[in-house]
Short mmCIF file of C-alpha atoms in Angstrom, two decimals:
data_model
loop_
_atom_site.label_atom_id
_atom_site.label_comp_id
_atom_site.label_asym_id
_atom_site.label_seq_id
_atom_site.Cartn_x
_atom_site.Cartn_y
_atom_site.Cartn_z
CA MET K 162 -28.33 -15.64 19.63
CA TRP K 163 -29.15 -14.07 16.27
CA GLY K 164 -31.85 -11.56 17.13
CA ARG K 165 -30.16 -9.44 19.78
CA ARG K 166 -29.30 -5.82 19.20
CA ASP K 167 -26.19 -6.23 21.31
CA TYR K 168 -22.99 -7.24 19.57
CA PRO K 169 -21.98 -10.51 21.25
CA LEU K 170 -20.38 -12.23 18.25
CA THR K 171 -17.60 -11.35 15.87
CA THR K 172 -17.09 -13.13 12.56
CA GLY K 173 -14.21 -15.06 14.08
CA ARG K 174 -16.32 -16.09 17.05
CA ILE K 175 -19.06 -17.42 14.76
CA ALA K 176 -16.38 -19.39 12.90
CA GLU K 177 -15.25 -20.87 16.22
CA TYR K 178 -18.83 -21.93 16.97
CA VAL K 179 -19.06 -23.57 13.55
CA LEU K 180 -15.84 -25.52 14.15
CA ALA K 181 -17.04 -26.58 17.61
CA PHE K 182 -20.42 -27.73 16.29
CA VAL K 183 -18.76 -29.58 13.42
CA SER K 184 -16.57 -31.46 15.90
CA LEU K 185 -19.76 -32.51 17.72
CA CYS K 186 -21.31 -33.67 14.43
CA PHE K 187 -24.04 -31.04 14.43
CA ASP K 188 -25.37 -30.08 11.02
CA VAL K 189 -24.30 -26.45 10.91
CA ARG K 190 -25.92 -26.04 7.50
CA SER K 191 -29.28 -26.61 9.15
CA PHE K 192 -28.80 -25.51 12.73
CA HIS K 193 -32.20 -24.66 14.21
CA GLY K 194 -33.33 -23.72 10.74
CA ARG K 195 -30.30 -21.59 9.90
CA ASP K 196 -27.29 -22.24 7.70
CA MET K 197 -24.40 -20.99 9.80
CA THR K 198 -21.97 -21.33 6.90
CA ALA K 199 -24.15 -19.00 4.83
CA ILE K 200 -24.02 -16.46 7.65
CA LEU K 201 -20.24 -16.69 7.57
CA GLN K 202 -20.06 -16.38 3.80
CA HIS K 203 -22.19 -13.23 3.88
CA HIS K 204 -20.16 -11.70 6.72
CA PRO K 205 -16.56 -12.62 5.85
CA GLY K 206 -15.12 -9.82 7.95
CA VAL K 207 -12.87 -6.96 6.96
CA MET K 208 -9.60 -8.44 8.23
CA ASP K 209 -7.62 -11.09 6.38
CA TYR K 210 -7.52 -12.95 9.71
CA GLU K 211 -11.30 -13.18 9.74
CA SER K 212 -11.45 -14.18 6.08
CA ALA K 213 -9.06 -17.08 6.64
CA PHE K 214 -11.08 -18.22 9.66
CA VAL K 215 -14.26 -18.12 7.57
CA VAL K 216 -12.73 -20.31 4.84
CA LEU K 217 -11.45 -22.79 7.42
CA ALA K 218 -14.81 -23.10 9.18
CA THR K 219 -16.76 -23.23 5.91
CA CYS K 220 -14.47 -25.92 4.54
CA ALA K 221 -14.59 -27.98 7.73
CA ALA K 222 -18.38 -27.85 7.59
CA GLY K 223 -18.34 -29.29 4.06
CA ALA K 224 -19.87 -26.18 2.53
CA PRO K 225 -18.73 -24.64 -0.77
CA VAL K 226 -15.91 -22.14 -0.43
CA ARG K 227 -16.49 -19.08 -2.55
CA ARG K 228 -13.92 -18.17 -5.15
CA ARG K 229 -13.66 -14.67 -3.71
CA SER K 230 -12.68 -16.07 -0.32
CA TYR K 231 -10.21 -18.50 -1.87
CA SER K 232 -8.66 -15.75 -3.94
CA LYS K 233 -8.19 -13.64 -0.82
CA LEU K 234 -6.19 -16.48 0.70
CA MET K 235 -4.07 -16.53 -2.44
CA THR K 236 -3.35 -12.85 -1.94
CA VAL K 237 -2.16 -13.53 1.61
CA ALA K 238 -0.10 -16.54 0.51
CA HIS K 239 1.68 -14.64 -2.25
CA ASP K 240 2.22 -11.34 -0.47
CA PRO K 241 5.78 -10.38 -1.46
CA ASN K 242 6.06 -7.84 1.35
CA ASP K 243 5.32 -10.21 4.26
CA LEU K 244 2.86 -7.72 5.72
CA HIS K 245 0.47 -10.13 7.39
CA GLY K 246 0.41 -11.05 11.06
CA THR K 247 1.34 -14.45 12.43
CA ASP K 248 -2.29 -15.31 13.18
CA THR K 249 -3.36 -14.54 9.62
CA LEU K 250 -0.52 -16.54 8.07
CA ALA K 251 -1.17 -19.58 10.27
CA LEU K 252 -4.93 -19.57 9.70
CA SER K 253 -4.37 -19.16 5.96
CA VAL K 254 -2.16 -22.26 5.95
CA LEU K 255 -4.78 -24.26 7.85
CA ALA K 256 -7.58 -23.04 5.58
CA LEU K 257 -5.70 -23.81 2.36
CA ARG K 258 -4.75 -27.26 3.61
CA CYS K 259 -8.40 -27.95 4.46
CA VAL K 260 -9.46 -27.00 0.94
CA ALA K 261 -6.72 -29.24 -0.49
CA GLU K 262 -7.74 -32.21 1.63
CA THR K 263 -11.42 -31.93 0.79
CA THR K 264 -11.07 -31.24 -2.94
CA SER K 265 -8.23 -32.59 -5.05
CA ARG K 266 -6.52 -29.27 -5.46
CA SER K 267 -2.82 -28.88 -4.88
CA VAL K 268 -1.89 -25.97 -2.66
CA ASP K 269 1.73 -26.83 -1.91
CA ARG K 270 3.12 -24.11 -4.17
CA HIS K 271 0.93 -21.56 -2.40
CA LEU K 272 2.11 -22.51 1.09
CA SER K 273 5.87 -22.12 0.80
CA GLY K 274 5.71 -18.36 1.36
CA PRO K 275 3.50 -18.35 4.48
CA ILE K 276 5.39 -21.28 5.99
CA ALA K 277 8.76 -19.61 5.46
CA ALA K 278 7.41 -16.39 6.96
CA LEU K 279 6.06 -18.24 10.01
CA VAL K 280 9.41 -19.87 10.69
CA THR K 281 11.09 -16.46 10.86
CA ARG K 282 8.54 -15.27 13.43
CA GLN K 283 9.71 -17.66 16.17
CA GLU K 284 11.39 -15.72 18.97
CA ALA K 285 14.15 -16.61 21.40
CA ASP K 286 11.65 -17.72 24.07
CA GLY K 287 10.16 -20.26 21.65
CA GLY K 288 6.95 -18.35 21.12
CA PHE K 289 5.60 -16.52 18.11
CA GLY K 290 4.81 -13.17 19.67
CA ASN K 291 2.11 -14.15 22.16
CA PHE K 292 0.23 -17.16 23.48
CA HIS K 293 -2.55 -17.16 20.89
CA SER K 294 -0.28 -16.55 17.91
CA THR K 295 1.92 -19.41 19.10
CA LEU K 296 -1.07 -21.76 19.28
CA LEU K 297 -1.90 -21.10 15.64
CA ALA K 298 1.68 -21.11 14.36
CA VAL K 299 2.42 -24.48 15.99
CA GLN K 300 -0.63 -26.01 14.31
CA ALA K 301 0.30 -24.69 10.87
CA LEU K 302 3.96 -25.71 11.06
CA ARG K 303 3.16 -29.16 12.41
CA LEU K 304 0.58 -29.71 9.71
CA GLU K 305 3.10 -28.93 6.98
CA ARG K 306 5.87 -30.94 8.72
CA GLU K 307 8.18 -27.95 8.50
CA GLN K 308 11.72 -28.63 9.71
CA GLY K 309 13.15 -25.14 10.20
CA TRP K 310 11.63 -24.30 13.58
CA ASN K 311 12.06 -25.40 17.21
CA GLU K 312 8.88 -27.28 18.09
CA SER K 313 10.07 -28.25 21.58
CA ALA K 314 10.75 -24.62 22.44
CA ALA K 315 7.31 -23.60 21.17
CA VAL K 316 5.60 -26.25 23.30
CA ALA K 317 7.67 -25.20 26.31
CA TYR K 318 6.54 -21.61 25.72
CA LEU K 319 2.89 -22.72 25.76
CA LEU K 320 3.40 -24.80 28.91
CA SER K 321 5.02 -21.82 30.64
CA HIS K 322 1.58 -20.19 30.66
CA GLN K 323 0.02 -22.95 32.77
CA GLN K 324 -1.22 -21.74 36.16
CA GLU K 325 -0.87 -23.44 39.53
CA ASP K 326 -4.43 -24.77 39.29
CA GLY K 327 -3.58 -26.54 36.02
CA SER K 328 -5.48 -24.13 33.79
CA PHE K 329 -4.02 -21.70 31.30
CA GLY K 330 -5.62 -18.63 32.81
CA ASN K 331 -9.21 -18.99 31.62
CA LEU K 332 -11.54 -21.52 30.05
CA PHE K 333 -11.08 -20.24 26.50
CA ASP K 334 -7.28 -20.43 26.56
CA THR K 335 -7.32 -23.83 28.27
CA THR K 336 -9.67 -25.39 25.72
CA GLN K 337 -7.60 -23.90 22.90
CA VAL K 338 -4.24 -25.19 24.09
CA LEU K 339 -5.09 -28.75 25.18
CA PRO K 340 -5.66 -30.14 21.65
CA VAL K 341 -2.43 -28.51 20.48
CA LEU K 342 -0.49 -30.13 23.33
CA LEU K 343 -1.94 -33.45 22.15
CA GLY K 344 -0.66 -32.85 18.63
CA ARG K 345 -4.01 -31.92 17.11
CA THR K 346 -4.97 -29.01 14.85
CA LEU K 347 -8.20 -27.26 13.96
CA LEU K 348 -8.48 -29.58 10.96
CA ASN K 349 -9.04 -32.50 13.32
CA VAL K 350 -12.60 -31.33 14.00
CA THR K 351 -13.55 -33.40 10.94
CA THR K 352 -11.88 -36.66 12.01
CA THR K 353 -14.71 -37.94 14.17
CA ASP K 354 -16.78 -40.94 13.06
CA CYS K 355 -19.66 -38.88 11.72
CA HIS K 356 -17.39 -37.22 9.15
CA ARG K 357 -15.68 -40.25 7.69
CA ASP K 358 -18.35 -41.04 5.15
CA GLY K 359 -19.08 -37.46 4.15
CA GLY K 360 -17.86 -35.36 1.26
CA GLY K 361 -15.70 -32.33 1.40
CA ALA K 362 -15.86 -28.70 0.56
CA GLU K 363 -15.75 -27.52 -3.00
CA VAL K 364 -14.67 -24.27 -4.51
CA THR K 365 -17.70 -23.03 -6.38
CA GLU K 366 -15.62 -21.50 -9.13
CA ASP K 367 -12.15 -22.47 -10.26
CA PRO K 368 -9.62 -20.60 -8.14
CA PRO K 369 -6.73 -18.92 -9.87
CA THR K 370 -3.93 -21.35 -10.71
CA VAL K 371 -1.26 -18.67 -10.54
CA PRO K 372 -0.66 -15.95 -8.00
CA PRO K 373 -2.65 -12.79 -8.65
CA PRO K 374 -0.47 -10.19 -10.37
CA THR K 375 1.08 -7.87 -7.84
CA THR K 376 0.62 -4.97 -10.23
CA THR K 377 -3.17 -5.13 -10.19
CA ALA K 378 -3.51 -3.80 -6.68
CA ALA K 379 -1.03 -2.22 -4.35
CA PRO K 380 -0.71 -3.92 -0.95
CA PRO K 381 -2.58 -2.13 1.81
CA THR K 382 -0.70 0.39 3.90
CA LEU K 383 -0.49 -0.99 7.41
CA ILE K 384 -0.27 0.98 10.62
CA ASN K 385 0.73 -0.06 14.13
CA PHE K 386 -1.01 1.13 17.26
CA THR K 387 -1.55 -0.08 20.81
CA LEU K 388 -4.93 -0.70 22.43
CA TRP K 389 -5.03 -0.33 26.21
CA LEU K 390 -7.56 -1.26 28.90
CA TRP K 391 -7.56 0.25 32.37
CA VAL K 392 -10.03 -1.07 34.95
CA GLY K 393 -11.03 1.05 37.93
CA PRO K 394 -10.45 4.67 38.94
CA ASP K 395 -7.21 3.59 40.64
CA VAL K 396 -6.32 1.33 37.69
CA ASN K 397 -6.49 -2.04 39.43
CA LYS K 398 -5.94 -3.96 36.19
CA THR K 399 -4.25 -3.06 32.91
CA PHE K 400 -4.11 -4.86 29.58
CA SER K 401 -2.51 -3.88 26.30
CA GLN K 402 -2.28 -5.29 22.82
CA ALA K 403 -0.16 -4.12 19.90
CA LEU K 404 -2.14 -4.31 16.65
CA THR K 405 -1.23 -4.02 13.00
CA ILE K 406 -4.16 -3.08 10.76
CA PRO K 407 -4.77 -1.61 7.31
CA GLN K 408 -4.79 2.17 7.27
CA ASN K 409 -8.27 3.70 7.61
CA THR K 410 -9.60 0.73 9.58
CA SER K 411 -12.10 1.82 12.21
CA LEU K 412 -11.39 1.26 15.87
CA PHE K 413 -14.51 -0.90 16.02
CA ASP K 414 -13.09 -3.33 13.46
CA ALA K 415 -9.68 -3.27 15.15
CA MET K 416 -11.37 -4.14 18.45
CA LYS K 417 -12.86 -7.23 16.84
CA LEU K 418 -9.37 -8.38 15.93
CA ALA K 419 -8.14 -7.69 19.47
CA ALA K 420 -11.04 -9.68 20.90
CA GLU K 421 -10.19 -12.68 18.76
CA ARG K 422 -6.62 -12.68 20.04
CA ASP K 423 -7.23 -12.05 23.74
CA SER K 424 -10.40 -12.75 25.68
CA ASN K 425 -9.67 -9.78 27.96
CA PHE K 426 -10.60 -7.58 24.99
CA GLU K 427 -13.91 -9.26 24.22
CA PHE K 428 -16.63 -6.65 24.20
CA SER K 429 -20.32 -6.02 23.79
CA ALA K 430 -21.93 -3.02 22.19
CA THR K 431 -25.36 -1.58 21.57
CA VAL K 432 -26.21 -0.21 18.14
CA TRP K 433 -27.32 3.42 18.27
CA PRO K 434 -28.27 5.64 15.32
CA ASN K 435 -24.78 7.16 15.40
CA GLY K 436 -22.94 3.84 15.65
CA HIS K 437 -21.81 1.26 18.19
CA TYR K 438 -21.75 2.11 21.89
CA ILE K 439 -19.34 -0.02 23.93
CA HIS K 440 -20.81 -0.92 27.30
CA THR K 441 -18.82 -4.03 28.28
CA ILE K 442 -15.18 -5.03 27.84
CA GLY K 443 -13.61 -8.15 29.28
CA GLY K 444 -16.78 -8.91 31.23
CA VAL K 445 -16.72 -5.51 32.97
CA HIS K 446 -20.10 -3.86 32.36
CA GLU K 447 -20.90 -0.20 32.78
CA GLN K 448 -22.74 0.69 35.98
CA LYS K 449 -25.22 3.54 35.74
CA VAL K 450 -25.59 3.41 39.51
CA GLY K 451 -22.25 4.78 40.57
CA TYR K 452 -21.60 6.32 37.14
CA MET K 453 -18.94 3.80 36.10
CA PHE K 454 -18.44 3.82 32.33
CA TRP K 455 -15.85 2.95 29.69
CA LEU K 456 -14.23 6.19 28.50
CA LEU K 457 -12.19 6.39 25.31
CA TYR K 458 -8.91 8.32 25.16
CA ARG K 459 -6.57 8.97 22.22
CA LEU K 460 -2.96 9.37 23.32
CA LYS K 461 0.38 10.06 21.67
CA ALA K 462 2.33 7.96 24.18
CA SER K 463 1.73 4.99 26.46
CA PRO K 464 -0.69 5.83 29.29
CA ASN K 465 0.98 6.32 32.65
CA VAL K 466 -0.78 5.47 35.91
CA GLU K 467 1.32 8.11 37.67
CA SER K 468 0.15 10.77 35.21
CA LYS K 469 -3.36 9.79 34.20
CA PRO K 470 -5.02 11.11 31.02
CA VAL K 471 -7.17 14.22 31.33
CA ASN K 472 -10.55 15.05 29.85
CA THR K 473 -9.04 16.98 26.94
CA GLN K 474 -7.65 13.66 25.69
CA LEU K 475 -11.07 12.05 25.48
CA SER K 476 -12.11 11.04 21.98
CA ALA K 477 -14.71 13.32 20.45
CA THR K 478 -16.14 10.50 18.31
CA GLY K 479 -17.26 6.91 18.80
CA VAL K 480 -15.52 3.68 17.82
CA ASP K 481 -16.98 3.68 14.29
CA ASP K 482 -15.47 7.08 13.55
CA VAL K 483 -12.09 6.64 15.22
CA PHE K 484 -9.38 5.54 12.78
CA PRO K 485 -6.16 4.65 14.63
CA GLU K 486 -2.99 6.29 13.37
CA GLU K 487 0.59 5.04 13.23
CA GLY K 488 2.14 4.88 16.69
CA GLU K 489 -1.04 5.99 18.46
CA HIS K 490 -2.11 4.68 21.85
CA ILE K 491 -5.84 4.24 22.39
CA LEU K 492 -7.11 3.70 25.91
CA PHE K 493 -10.43 2.44 27.25
CA TRP K 494 -10.59 3.40 30.92
CA TYR K 495 -13.35 2.05 33.14
CA LYS K 496 -13.90 4.82 35.66
CA LYS K 497 -16.42 7.07 37.34
CA ILE K 498 -17.57 10.10 35.38
#
């Protein structure tokens, strides 16, 4: 799993493995000779979403949480501009609560902002933007026993995604939603018998006791763009995801965020001297026989099946050198060249 040149794992995916192994009572700090928490700590990710996931998984594994990672959560918690996505806010709440429960640190004063922001994100249909964001928001709000949201509507929204066969579309989504429907959260991975006699995580240096001054660093400028997937020359399947990312974030890093939120956007890449080459998205692999490849287009408006993009709209650079712009539409189209 660790020696491949392909790119099968994002930081968030490794964190998910850590949480899964912790729930099974595996020693992730000595897993086949490797400390998986150390791998997480050295690859915390570029997104605040990934950073929060790393703290949560590290804490659940009983490993020390670095002050730098804790401080980053403080920055999210005390963001006066409410710039962070629902997923990031919810994971930050879960991560901070884990640290509080495994150390003796009080985090209540740090959680009021994220919790209040989450409550305002609930929409008329009961959800929090999409299925995966709703899963995380429900866990965070339940954990904090927040009163200002409609829990029944949120659960009904989740149940509305159940298919006729009883699943929720795919294995990943089904395994994610079932614990939530039973009233559990990601923090419950440490409630099995093998964890009851163990210690908790510690912050290796004292975290700041007050919010970091807002004057020391300006909040990042965020941009919104839409990532699209078209499958087949005749466009048999389409997927899209609206993303909010810091300005000057590469498309490659944005794709990692998209993959964490929707399994249809999971991808694999090969590392070439000039960067990452995407050969698989959503389980659809390029086919050299038949010349079927993933082509990358940069568009000013939503792609239209009735008026398909032309070759002049192909990106001249790879995913490491594409930096999405405000309002842009970026399309990966699996087609014959």
